[in-house]
mmCIF file of N, CA and C in Angstrom:
data_model
loop_
_atom_site.group_PDB
_atom_site.id
_atom_site.type_symbol
_atom_site.label_atom_id
_atom_site.label_comp_id
_atom_site.label_asym_id
_atom_site.label_seq_id
_atom_site.Cartn_x
_atom_site.Cartn_y
_atom_site.Cartn_z
ATOM 1 N N MET H 1 12.180 -37.460 30.741
ATOM 2 C CA MET H 1 11.700 -36.521 29.752
ATOM 3 C C MET H 1 12.801 -36.304 28.705
ATOM 4 N N PRO H 2 12.448 -36.395 27.417
ATOM 5 C CA PRO H 2 13.473 -36.248 26.393
ATOM 6 C C PRO H 2 13.963 -34.799 26.293
ATOM 7 N N VAL H 3 15.190 -34.640 25.875
ATOM 8 C CA VAL H 3 15.794 -33.318 25.689
ATOM 9 C C VAL H 3 15.431 -32.823 24.291
ATOM 10 N N ILE H 4 14.899 -31.605 24.227
ATOM 11 C CA ILE H 4 14.491 -31.029 22.950
ATOM 12 C C ILE H 4 15.481 -29.926 22.598
ATOM 13 N N SER H 5 16.020 -30.018 21.402
ATOM 14 C CA SER H 5 16.995 -29.006 20.979
ATOM 15 C C SER H 5 16.290 -27.677 20.733
ATOM 16 N N PRO H 6 17.013 -26.548 20.843
ATOM 17 C CA PRO H 6 16.412 -25.227 20.597
ATOM 18 C C PRO H 6 15.846 -25.104 19.175
ATOM 19 N N GLN H 7 16.478 -25.770 18.210
ATOM 20 C CA GLN H 7 15.982 -25.689 16.842
ATOM 21 C C GLN H 7 14.626 -26.370 16.706
ATOM 22 N N ALA H 8 14.398 -27.441 17.440
ATOM 23 C CA ALA H 8 13.135 -28.170 17.358
ATOM 24 C C ALA H 8 11.987 -27.371 17.967
ATOM 25 N N ARG H 9 12.291 -26.467 18.899
ATOM 26 C CA ARG H 9 11.254 -25.674 19.551
ATOM 27 C C ARG H 9 10.741 -24.544 18.677
ATOM 28 N N ARG H 10 11.537 -24.129 17.732
ATOM 29 C CA ARG H 10 11.130 -23.005 16.888
ATOM 30 C C ARG H 10 9.968 -23.409 15.991
ATOM 31 N N VAL H 11 8.942 -22.609 16.043
ATOM 32 C CA VAL H 11 7.767 -22.842 15.212
ATOM 33 C C VAL H 11 7.545 -21.597 14.380
ATOM 34 N N ARG H 12 7.434 -21.785 13.083
ATOM 35 C CA ARG H 12 7.178 -20.634 12.206
ATOM 36 C C ARG H 12 5.717 -20.260 12.315
ATOM 37 N N SER H 13 5.474 -19.005 12.629
ATOM 38 C CA SER H 13 4.097 -18.557 12.696
ATOM 39 C C SER H 13 3.636 -18.145 11.315
ATOM 40 N N ARG H 14 2.546 -18.685 10.869
ATOM 41 C CA ARG H 14 1.912 -18.350 9.600
ATOM 42 C C ARG H 14 2.887 -18.407 8.414
ATOM 43 N N PRO H 15 3.519 -19.548 8.169
ATOM 44 C CA PRO H 15 4.468 -19.616 7.055
ATOM 45 C C PRO H 15 3.803 -19.346 5.710
ATOM 46 N N ASP H 16 2.488 -19.573 5.627
ATOM 47 C CA ASP H 16 1.776 -19.317 4.376
ATOM 48 C C ASP H 16 1.680 -17.833 4.070
ATOM 49 N N ARG H 17 1.879 -16.973 5.062
ATOM 50 C CA ARG H 17 1.777 -15.533 4.850
ATOM 51 C C ARG H 17 3.133 -14.873 4.653
ATOM 52 N N LYS H 18 4.193 -15.629 4.796
ATOM 53 C CA LYS H 18 5.526 -15.068 4.624
ATOM 54 C C LYS H 18 5.751 -14.779 3.143
ATOM 55 N N LYS H 19 6.229 -13.585 2.847
ATOM 56 C CA LYS H 19 6.517 -13.202 1.469
ATOM 57 C C LYS H 19 8.000 -13.399 1.207
ATOM 58 N N PRO H 20 8.350 -13.702 -0.029
ATOM 59 C CA PRO H 20 9.773 -13.777 -0.343
ATOM 60 C C PRO H 20 10.402 -12.399 -0.214
ATOM 61 N N SER H 21 11.678 -12.391 -0.090
ATOM 62 C CA SER H 21 12.402 -11.134 0.012
ATOM 63 C C SER H 21 12.062 -10.231 -1.157
ATOM 64 N N HIS H 22 11.986 -8.923 -0.913
ATOM 65 C CA HIS H 22 11.625 -7.995 -1.967
ATOM 66 C C HIS H 22 12.739 -7.821 -2.981
ATOM 67 N N SER H 23 13.887 -8.381 -2.706
ATOM 68 C CA SER H 23 14.988 -8.267 -3.643
ATOM 69 C C SER H 23 15.666 -9.635 -3.764
ATOM 70 N N PHE H 24 15.700 -10.182 -4.944
ATOM 71 C CA PHE H 24 16.376 -11.449 -5.149
ATOM 72 C C PHE H 24 16.898 -11.521 -6.582
ATOM 73 N N ARG H 25 17.827 -12.403 -6.817
ATOM 74 C CA ARG H 25 18.425 -12.530 -8.148
ATOM 75 C C ARG H 25 17.718 -13.630 -8.932
ATOM 76 N N GLU H 26 17.424 -13.317 -10.181
ATOM 77 C CA GLU H 26 16.867 -14.277 -11.118
ATOM 78 C C GLU H 26 17.700 -14.175 -12.378
ATOM 79 N N GLY H 27 18.643 -15.042 -12.537
ATOM 80 C CA GLY H 27 19.547 -14.925 -13.671
ATOM 81 C C GLY H 27 20.389 -13.683 -13.519
ATOM 82 N N PHE H 28 20.325 -12.779 -14.486
ATOM 83 C CA PHE H 28 21.080 -11.540 -14.435
ATOM 84 C C PHE H 28 20.232 -10.364 -13.974
ATOM 85 N N PHE H 29 18.951 -10.592 -13.745
ATOM 86 C CA PHE H 29 18.057 -9.503 -13.395
ATOM 87 C C PHE H 29 17.786 -9.485 -11.899
ATOM 88 N N VAL H 30 17.622 -8.293 -11.360
ATOM 89 C CA VAL H 30 17.259 -8.141 -9.955
ATOM 90 C C VAL H 30 15.841 -7.600 -9.914
ATOM 91 N N PHE H 31 14.949 -8.323 -9.249
ATOM 92 C CA PHE H 31 13.557 -7.918 -9.140
ATOM 93 C C PHE H 31 13.385 -7.083 -7.886
ATOM 94 N N MET H 32 12.849 -5.877 -8.064
ATOM 95 C CA MET H 32 12.567 -5.011 -6.928
ATOM 96 C C MET H 32 11.072 -4.722 -6.911
ATOM 97 N N GLU H 33 10.457 -4.944 -5.791
ATOM 98 C CA GLU H 33 9.038 -4.692 -5.638
ATOM 99 C C GLU H 33 8.813 -3.192 -5.457
ATOM 100 N N ASN H 34 7.886 -2.625 -6.212
ATOM 101 C CA ASN H 34 7.576 -1.209 -6.073
ATOM 102 C C ASN H 34 6.625 -0.982 -4.912
ATOM 103 N N HIS H 35 6.773 0.155 -4.272
ATOM 104 C CA HIS H 35 5.918 0.540 -3.152
ATOM 105 C C HIS H 35 5.212 1.833 -3.536
ATOM 106 N N TYR H 36 3.904 1.863 -3.332
ATOM 107 C CA TYR H 36 3.097 2.994 -3.770
ATOM 108 C C TYR H 36 2.289 3.575 -2.618
ATOM 109 N N VAL H 37 2.085 4.883 -2.690
ATOM 110 C CA VAL H 37 1.130 5.583 -1.845
ATOM 111 C C VAL H 37 -0.002 5.984 -2.778
ATOM 112 N N TYR H 38 -1.245 5.792 -2.343
ATOM 113 C CA TYR H 38 -2.371 6.091 -3.222
ATOM 114 C C TYR H 38 -3.454 6.857 -2.471
ATOM 115 N N ILE H 39 -4.282 7.551 -3.247
ATOM 116 C CA ILE H 39 -5.437 8.251 -2.695
ATOM 117 C C ILE H 39 -6.656 7.819 -3.498
ATOM 118 N N LEU H 40 -7.698 7.451 -2.786
ATOM 119 C CA LEU H 40 -8.980 7.120 -3.393
ATOM 120 C C LEU H 40 -9.972 8.219 -3.049
ATOM 121 N N GLN H 41 -10.964 8.409 -3.919
ATOM 122 C CA GLN H 41 -12.030 9.357 -3.626
ATOM 123 C C GLN H 41 -13.358 8.641 -3.800
ATOM 124 N N SER H 42 -14.235 8.807 -2.816
ATOM 125 C CA SER H 42 -15.543 8.170 -2.841
ATOM 126 C C SER H 42 -16.475 8.906 -3.796
ATOM 127 N N ASP H 43 -17.205 8.153 -4.613
ATOM 128 C CA ASP H 43 -18.210 8.752 -5.495
ATOM 129 C C ASP H 43 -19.442 9.200 -4.715
ATOM 130 N N VAL H 44 -19.617 8.670 -3.507
ATOM 131 C CA VAL H 44 -20.798 8.986 -2.696
ATOM 132 C C VAL H 44 -20.735 10.414 -2.154
ATOM 133 N N ASP H 45 -19.628 10.753 -1.477
ATOM 134 C CA ASP H 45 -19.546 12.065 -0.835
ATOM 135 C C ASP H 45 -18.220 12.793 -1.049
ATOM 136 N N GLY H 46 -17.343 12.259 -1.887
ATOM 137 C CA GLY H 46 -16.079 12.931 -2.175
ATOM 138 C C GLY H 46 -15.003 12.734 -1.128
ATOM 139 N N THR H 47 -15.241 11.868 -0.159
ATOM 140 C CA THR H 47 -14.270 11.586 0.888
ATOM 141 C C THR H 47 -12.996 11.002 0.292
ATOM 142 N N PHE H 48 -11.850 11.370 0.877
ATOM 143 C CA PHE H 48 -10.576 10.817 0.441
ATOM 144 C C PHE H 48 -10.131 9.706 1.380
ATOM 145 N N TYR H 49 -9.509 8.683 0.813
ATOM 146 C CA TYR H 49 -8.891 7.618 1.586
ATOM 147 C C TYR H 49 -7.440 7.508 1.119
ATOM 148 N N LYS H 50 -6.497 7.484 2.058
ATOM 149 C CA LYS H 50 -5.076 7.394 1.746
ATOM 150 C C LYS H 50 -4.539 6.051 2.200
ATOM 151 N N GLY H 51 -3.680 5.441 1.368
ATOM 152 C CA GLY H 51 -3.154 4.137 1.731
ATOM 153 C C GLY H 51 -1.805 3.837 1.096
ATOM 154 N N TYR H 52 -1.272 2.672 1.458
ATOM 155 C CA TYR H 52 0.000 2.168 0.949
ATOM 156 C C TYR H 52 -0.239 0.775 0.379
ATOM 157 N N THR H 53 0.457 0.442 -0.703
ATOM 158 C CA THR H 53 0.336 -0.888 -1.288
ATOM 159 C C THR H 53 1.504 -1.165 -2.213
ATOM 160 N N THR H 54 1.625 -2.413 -2.639
ATOM 161 C CA THR H 54 2.590 -2.773 -3.673
ATOM 162 C C THR H 54 1.885 -3.022 -5.004
ATOM 163 N N ASP H 55 0.555 -3.051 -4.988
ATOM 164 C CA ASP H 55 -0.231 -3.257 -6.215
ATOM 165 C C ASP H 55 -1.509 -2.428 -6.102
ATOM 166 N N TYR H 56 -1.475 -1.200 -6.593
ATOM 167 C CA TYR H 56 -2.581 -0.273 -6.372
ATOM 168 C C TYR H 56 -3.858 -0.660 -7.128
ATOM 169 N N LEU H 57 -3.754 -1.320 -8.269
ATOM 170 C CA LEU H 57 -4.965 -1.738 -8.984
ATOM 171 C C LEU H 57 -5.696 -2.857 -8.248
ATOM 172 N N ARG H 58 -4.929 -3.801 -7.719
ATOM 173 C CA ARG H 58 -5.540 -4.877 -6.918
ATOM 174 C C ARG H 58 -6.167 -4.302 -5.648
ATOM 175 N N ARG H 59 -5.481 -3.326 -5.049
ATOM 176 C CA ARG H 59 -5.992 -2.703 -3.823
ATOM 177 C C ARG H 59 -7.289 -1.938 -4.087
ATOM 178 N N LEU H 60 -7.360 -1.240 -5.216
ATOM 179 C CA LEU H 60 -8.590 -0.541 -5.591
ATOM 180 C C LEU H 60 -9.739 -1.538 -5.728
ATOM 181 N N GLU H 61 -9.461 -2.666 -6.345
ATOM 182 C CA GLU H 61 -10.480 -3.703 -6.500
ATOM 183 C C GLU H 61 -10.967 -4.188 -5.132
ATOM 184 N N HIS H 62 -10.051 -4.387 -4.198
ATOM 185 C CA HIS H 62 -10.432 -4.815 -2.841
ATOM 186 C C HIS H 62 -11.342 -3.782 -2.178
ATOM 187 N N HIS H 63 -10.992 -2.514 -2.317
ATOM 188 C CA HIS H 63 -11.823 -1.462 -1.733
ATOM 189 C C HIS H 63 -13.215 -1.478 -2.353
ATOM 190 N N ASN H 64 -13.301 -1.597 -3.674
ATOM 191 C CA ASN H 64 -14.592 -1.541 -4.349
ATOM 192 C C ASN H 64 -15.426 -2.805 -4.174
ATOM 193 N N LEU H 65 -14.811 -3.897 -3.751
ATOM 194 C CA LEU H 65 -15.555 -5.119 -3.430
ATOM 195 C C LEU H 65 -16.034 -5.122 -1.982
ATOM 196 N N GLY H 66 -15.681 -4.075 -1.240
ATOM 197 C CA GLY H 66 -16.105 -3.973 0.161
ATOM 198 C C GLY H 66 -15.267 -4.807 1.105
ATOM 199 N N LEU H 67 -14.060 -5.197 0.708
ATOM 200 C CA LEU H 67 -13.207 -6.045 1.537
ATOM 201 C C LEU H 67 -12.404 -5.263 2.569
ATOM 202 N N SER H 68 -12.434 -3.952 2.483
ATOM 203 C CA SER H 68 -11.772 -3.101 3.467
ATOM 204 C C SER H 68 -12.855 -2.489 4.354
ATOM 205 N N ARG H 69 -12.775 -2.728 5.633
ATOM 206 C CA ARG H 69 -13.843 -2.313 6.548
ATOM 207 C C ARG H 69 -14.090 -0.800 6.515
ATOM 208 N N TYR H 70 -13.021 -0.008 6.493
ATOM 209 C CA TYR H 70 -13.178 1.446 6.554
ATOM 210 C C TYR H 70 -13.853 2.010 5.308
ATOM 211 N N THR H 71 -13.557 1.459 4.145
ATOM 212 C CA THR H 71 -14.074 2.019 2.897
ATOM 213 C C THR H 71 -15.352 1.337 2.404
ATOM 214 N N SER H 72 -15.808 0.311 3.059
ATOM 215 C CA SER H 72 -16.952 -0.461 2.557
ATOM 216 C C SER H 72 -18.275 0.310 2.607
ATOM 217 N N ASN H 73 -18.368 1.370 3.395
ATOM 218 C CA ASN H 73 -19.628 2.113 3.514
ATOM 219 C C ASN H 73 -19.806 3.195 2.459
ATOM 220 N N LYS H 74 -18.763 3.496 1.687
ATOM 221 C CA LYS H 74 -18.839 4.618 0.747
ATOM 222 C C LYS H 74 -18.466 4.191 -0.669
ATOM 223 N N LEU H 75 -18.934 3.042 -1.087
ATOM 224 C CA LEU H 75 -18.651 2.517 -2.426
ATOM 225 C C LEU H 75 -19.411 3.302 -3.474
ATOM 226 N N PRO H 76 -18.925 3.432 -4.668
ATOM 227 C CA PRO H 76 -17.625 2.992 -5.185
ATOM 228 C C PRO H 76 -16.546 4.056 -4.979
ATOM 229 N N TRP H 77 -15.291 3.628 -5.151
ATOM 230 C CA TRP H 77 -14.125 4.482 -4.992
ATOM 231 C C TRP H 77 -13.415 4.638 -6.326
ATOM 232 N N GLN H 78 -12.837 5.809 -6.553
ATOM 233 C CA GLN H 78 -12.044 6.080 -7.747
ATOM 234 C C GLN H 78 -10.602 6.320 -7.322
ATOM 235 N N LEU H 79 -9.678 5.763 -8.067
ATOM 236 C CA LEU H 79 -8.258 5.994 -7.824
ATOM 237 C C LEU H 79 -7.894 7.344 -8.426
ATOM 238 N N VAL H 80 -7.462 8.293 -7.583
ATOM 239 C CA VAL H 80 -7.189 9.648 -8.068
ATOM 240 C C VAL H 80 -5.719 10.038 -7.962
ATOM 241 N N TYR H 81 -4.929 9.302 -7.178
ATOM 242 C CA TYR H 81 -3.519 9.656 -7.006
ATOM 243 C C TYR H 81 -2.707 8.407 -6.714
ATOM 244 N N VAL H 82 -1.572 8.280 -7.377
ATOM 245 C CA VAL H 82 -0.616 7.204 -7.110
ATOM 246 C C VAL H 82 0.785 7.794 -7.224
ATOM 247 N N ALA H 83 1.619 7.521 -6.240
ATOM 248 C CA ALA H 83 3.023 7.950 -6.279
ATOM 249 C C ALA H 83 3.890 6.778 -5.849
ATOM 250 N N VAL H 84 5.018 6.630 -6.500
ATOM 251 C CA VAL H 84 5.945 5.552 -6.164
ATOM 252 C C VAL H 84 6.910 6.059 -5.095
ATOM 253 N N ALA H 85 7.307 5.160 -4.203
ATOM 254 C CA ALA H 85 8.259 5.496 -3.143
ATOM 255 C C ALA H 85 9.524 4.665 -3.324
ATOM 256 N N GLU H 86 10.624 5.133 -2.765
ATOM 257 C CA GLU H 86 11.903 4.437 -2.891
ATOM 258 C C GLU H 86 11.886 3.075 -2.217
ATOM 259 N N ASN H 87 11.192 2.992 -1.083
ATOM 260 C CA ASN H 87 11.135 1.734 -0.337
ATOM 261 C C ASN H 87 9.892 1.740 0.548
ATOM 262 N N LYS H 88 9.663 0.644 1.220
ATOM 263 C CA LYS H 88 8.461 0.507 2.043
ATOM 264 C C LYS H 88 8.437 1.529 3.175
ATOM 265 N N ARG H 89 9.564 1.742 3.794
ATOM 266 C CA ARG H 89 9.637 2.692 4.909
ATOM 267 C C ARG H 89 9.209 4.092 4.475
ATOM 268 N N ASN H 90 9.759 4.565 3.365
ATOM 269 C CA ASN H 90 9.410 5.897 2.872
ATOM 270 C C ASN H 90 7.948 5.977 2.465
ATOM 271 N N ALA H 91 7.417 4.904 1.899
ATOM 272 C CA ALA H 91 6.004 4.890 1.511
ATOM 273 C C ALA H 91 5.105 4.996 2.734
ATOM 274 N N LEU H 92 5.443 4.281 3.791
ATOM 275 C CA LEU H 92 4.627 4.334 5.008
ATOM 276 C C LEU H 92 4.718 5.700 5.687
ATOM 277 N N ILE H 93 5.889 6.310 5.651
ATOM 278 C CA ILE H 93 6.041 7.657 6.209
ATOM 279 C C ILE H 93 5.190 8.645 5.416
ATOM 280 N N ARG H 94 5.239 8.533 4.091
ATOM 281 C CA ARG H 94 4.449 9.425 3.220
ATOM 282 C C ARG H 94 2.955 9.232 3.453
ATOM 283 N N GLU H 95 2.533 7.975 3.594
ATOM 284 C CA GLU H 95 1.115 7.698 3.858
ATOM 285 C C GLU H 95 0.674 8.360 5.164
ATOM 286 N N LYS H 96 1.489 8.237 6.191
ATOM 287 C CA LYS H 96 1.148 8.825 7.490
ATOM 288 C C LYS H 96 1.018 10.342 7.384
ATOM 289 N N LYS H 97 1.904 10.976 6.612
ATOM 290 C CA LYS H 97 1.826 12.430 6.423
ATOM 291 C C LYS H 97 0.573 12.812 5.642
ATOM 292 N N LEU H 98 0.232 12.037 4.620
ATOM 293 C CA LEU H 98 -0.967 12.325 3.821
ATOM 294 C C LEU H 98 -2.241 12.223 4.657
ATOM 295 N N LYS H 99 -2.254 11.322 5.607
ATOM 296 C CA LYS H 99 -3.446 11.148 6.442
ATOM 297 C C LYS H 99 -3.739 12.387 7.286
ATOM 298 N N ARG H 100 -2.733 13.251 7.475
ATOM 299 C CA ARG H 100 -2.922 14.477 8.253
ATOM 300 C C ARG H 100 -3.229 15.689 7.383
ATOM 301 N N CYS H 101 -3.250 15.513 6.067
ATOM 302 C CA CYS H 101 -3.457 16.639 5.158
ATOM 303 C C CYS H 101 -4.938 16.945 4.966
ATOM 304 N N ASN H 102 -5.240 18.217 4.716
ATOM 305 C CA ASN H 102 -6.629 18.602 4.483
ATOM 306 C C ASN H 102 -7.017 18.368 3.024
ATOM 307 N N SER H 103 -8.295 18.451 2.741
ATOM 308 C CA SER H 103 -8.825 18.161 1.410
ATOM 309 C C SER H 103 -8.298 19.115 0.350
ATOM 310 N N GLU H 104 -8.111 20.366 0.716
ATOM 311 C CA GLU H 104 -7.604 21.357 -0.236
ATOM 312 C C GLU H 104 -6.209 20.965 -0.738
ATOM 313 N N TYR H 105 -5.346 20.569 0.189
ATOM 314 C CA TYR H 105 -4.005 20.134 -0.195
ATOM 315 C C TYR H 105 -4.072 18.873 -1.059
ATOM 316 N N LEU H 106 -4.933 17.928 -0.689
ATOM 317 C CA LEU H 106 -5.040 16.690 -1.456
ATOM 318 C C LEU H 106 -5.508 16.953 -2.882
ATOM 319 N N ARG H 107 -6.438 17.869 -3.066
ATOM 320 C CA ARG H 107 -6.884 18.226 -4.423
ATOM 321 C C ARG H 107 -5.741 18.834 -5.230
ATOM 322 N N TRP H 108 -4.932 19.682 -4.568
ATOM 323 C CA TRP H 108 -3.769 20.268 -5.222
ATOM 324 C C TRP H 108 -2.773 19.170 -5.607
ATOM 325 N N LEU H 109 -2.520 18.241 -4.687
ATOM 326 C CA LEU H 109 -1.567 17.166 -4.912
ATOM 327 C C LEU H 109 -1.989 16.276 -6.084
ATOM 328 N N ILE H 110 -3.261 16.013 -6.204
ATOM 329 C CA ILE H 110 -3.784 15.153 -7.269
ATOM 330 C C ILE H 110 -3.452 15.734 -8.649
ATOM 331 N N ASP H 111 -3.375 17.042 -8.767
ATOM 332 C CA ASP H 111 -3.086 17.694 -10.044
ATOM 333 C C ASP H 111 -1.588 17.836 -10.339
ATOM 334 N N GLN H 112 -0.722 17.397 -9.451
ATOM 335 C CA GLN H 112 0.721 17.569 -9.617
ATOM 336 C C GLN H 112 1.325 16.495 -10.528
ATOM 337 N N PRO H 113 2.485 16.803 -11.144
ATOM 338 C CA PRO H 113 3.166 15.827 -12.019
ATOM 339 C C PRO H 113 3.643 14.568 -11.288
ATOM 340 N N SER H 114 3.764 14.624 -9.968
ATOM 341 C CA SER H 114 4.197 13.436 -9.219
ATOM 342 C C SER H 114 3.132 12.338 -9.225
ATOM 343 N N ASN H 115 1.910 12.677 -9.621
ATOM 344 C CA ASN H 115 0.824 11.715 -9.702
ATOM 345 C C ASN H 115 1.033 10.835 -10.935
ATOM 346 N N LEU H 116 1.271 9.549 -10.737
ATOM 347 C CA LEU H 116 1.514 8.628 -11.852
ATOM 348 C C LEU H 116 0.298 8.527 -12.784
ATOM 349 N N LEU H 117 -0.869 8.830 -12.296
ATOM 350 C CA LEU H 117 -2.068 8.745 -13.120
ATOM 351 C C LEU H 117 -2.178 9.916 -14.092
ATOM 352 N N LYS H 118 -1.453 10.996 -13.846
ATOM 353 C CA LYS H 118 -1.493 12.175 -14.712
ATOM 354 C C LYS H 118 -0.507 12.058 -15.867
ATOM 355 N N GLY H 119 0.522 11.231 -15.718
ATOM 356 C CA GLY H 119 1.585 11.157 -16.710
ATOM 357 C C GLY H 119 1.347 10.255 -17.813
#
């Protein structure tokens, strides 16, 4: 039986789904990917949906095309709140906290200056 080196055994899982590093140098510029927390509101019953993304307009389109299982039953959705986060970790923490908030707080938050859609 032939001897297989440890490097030969390594198989990349789903290399097509691997994203480049969120920070890399291109000439003199450093590209940083923005991380956003967003809130959608259903036109059907006013339900709120909270999420995280790096491209909130593309994500809204996905929701309104029915590509997200949770939101596909209450189409169409309106983007009512977007906030930028320092990094992915902080955005995910913020999203988790928003998911526990009541509707009254979310309505208040939507009217705040931190909402990128208001500025």
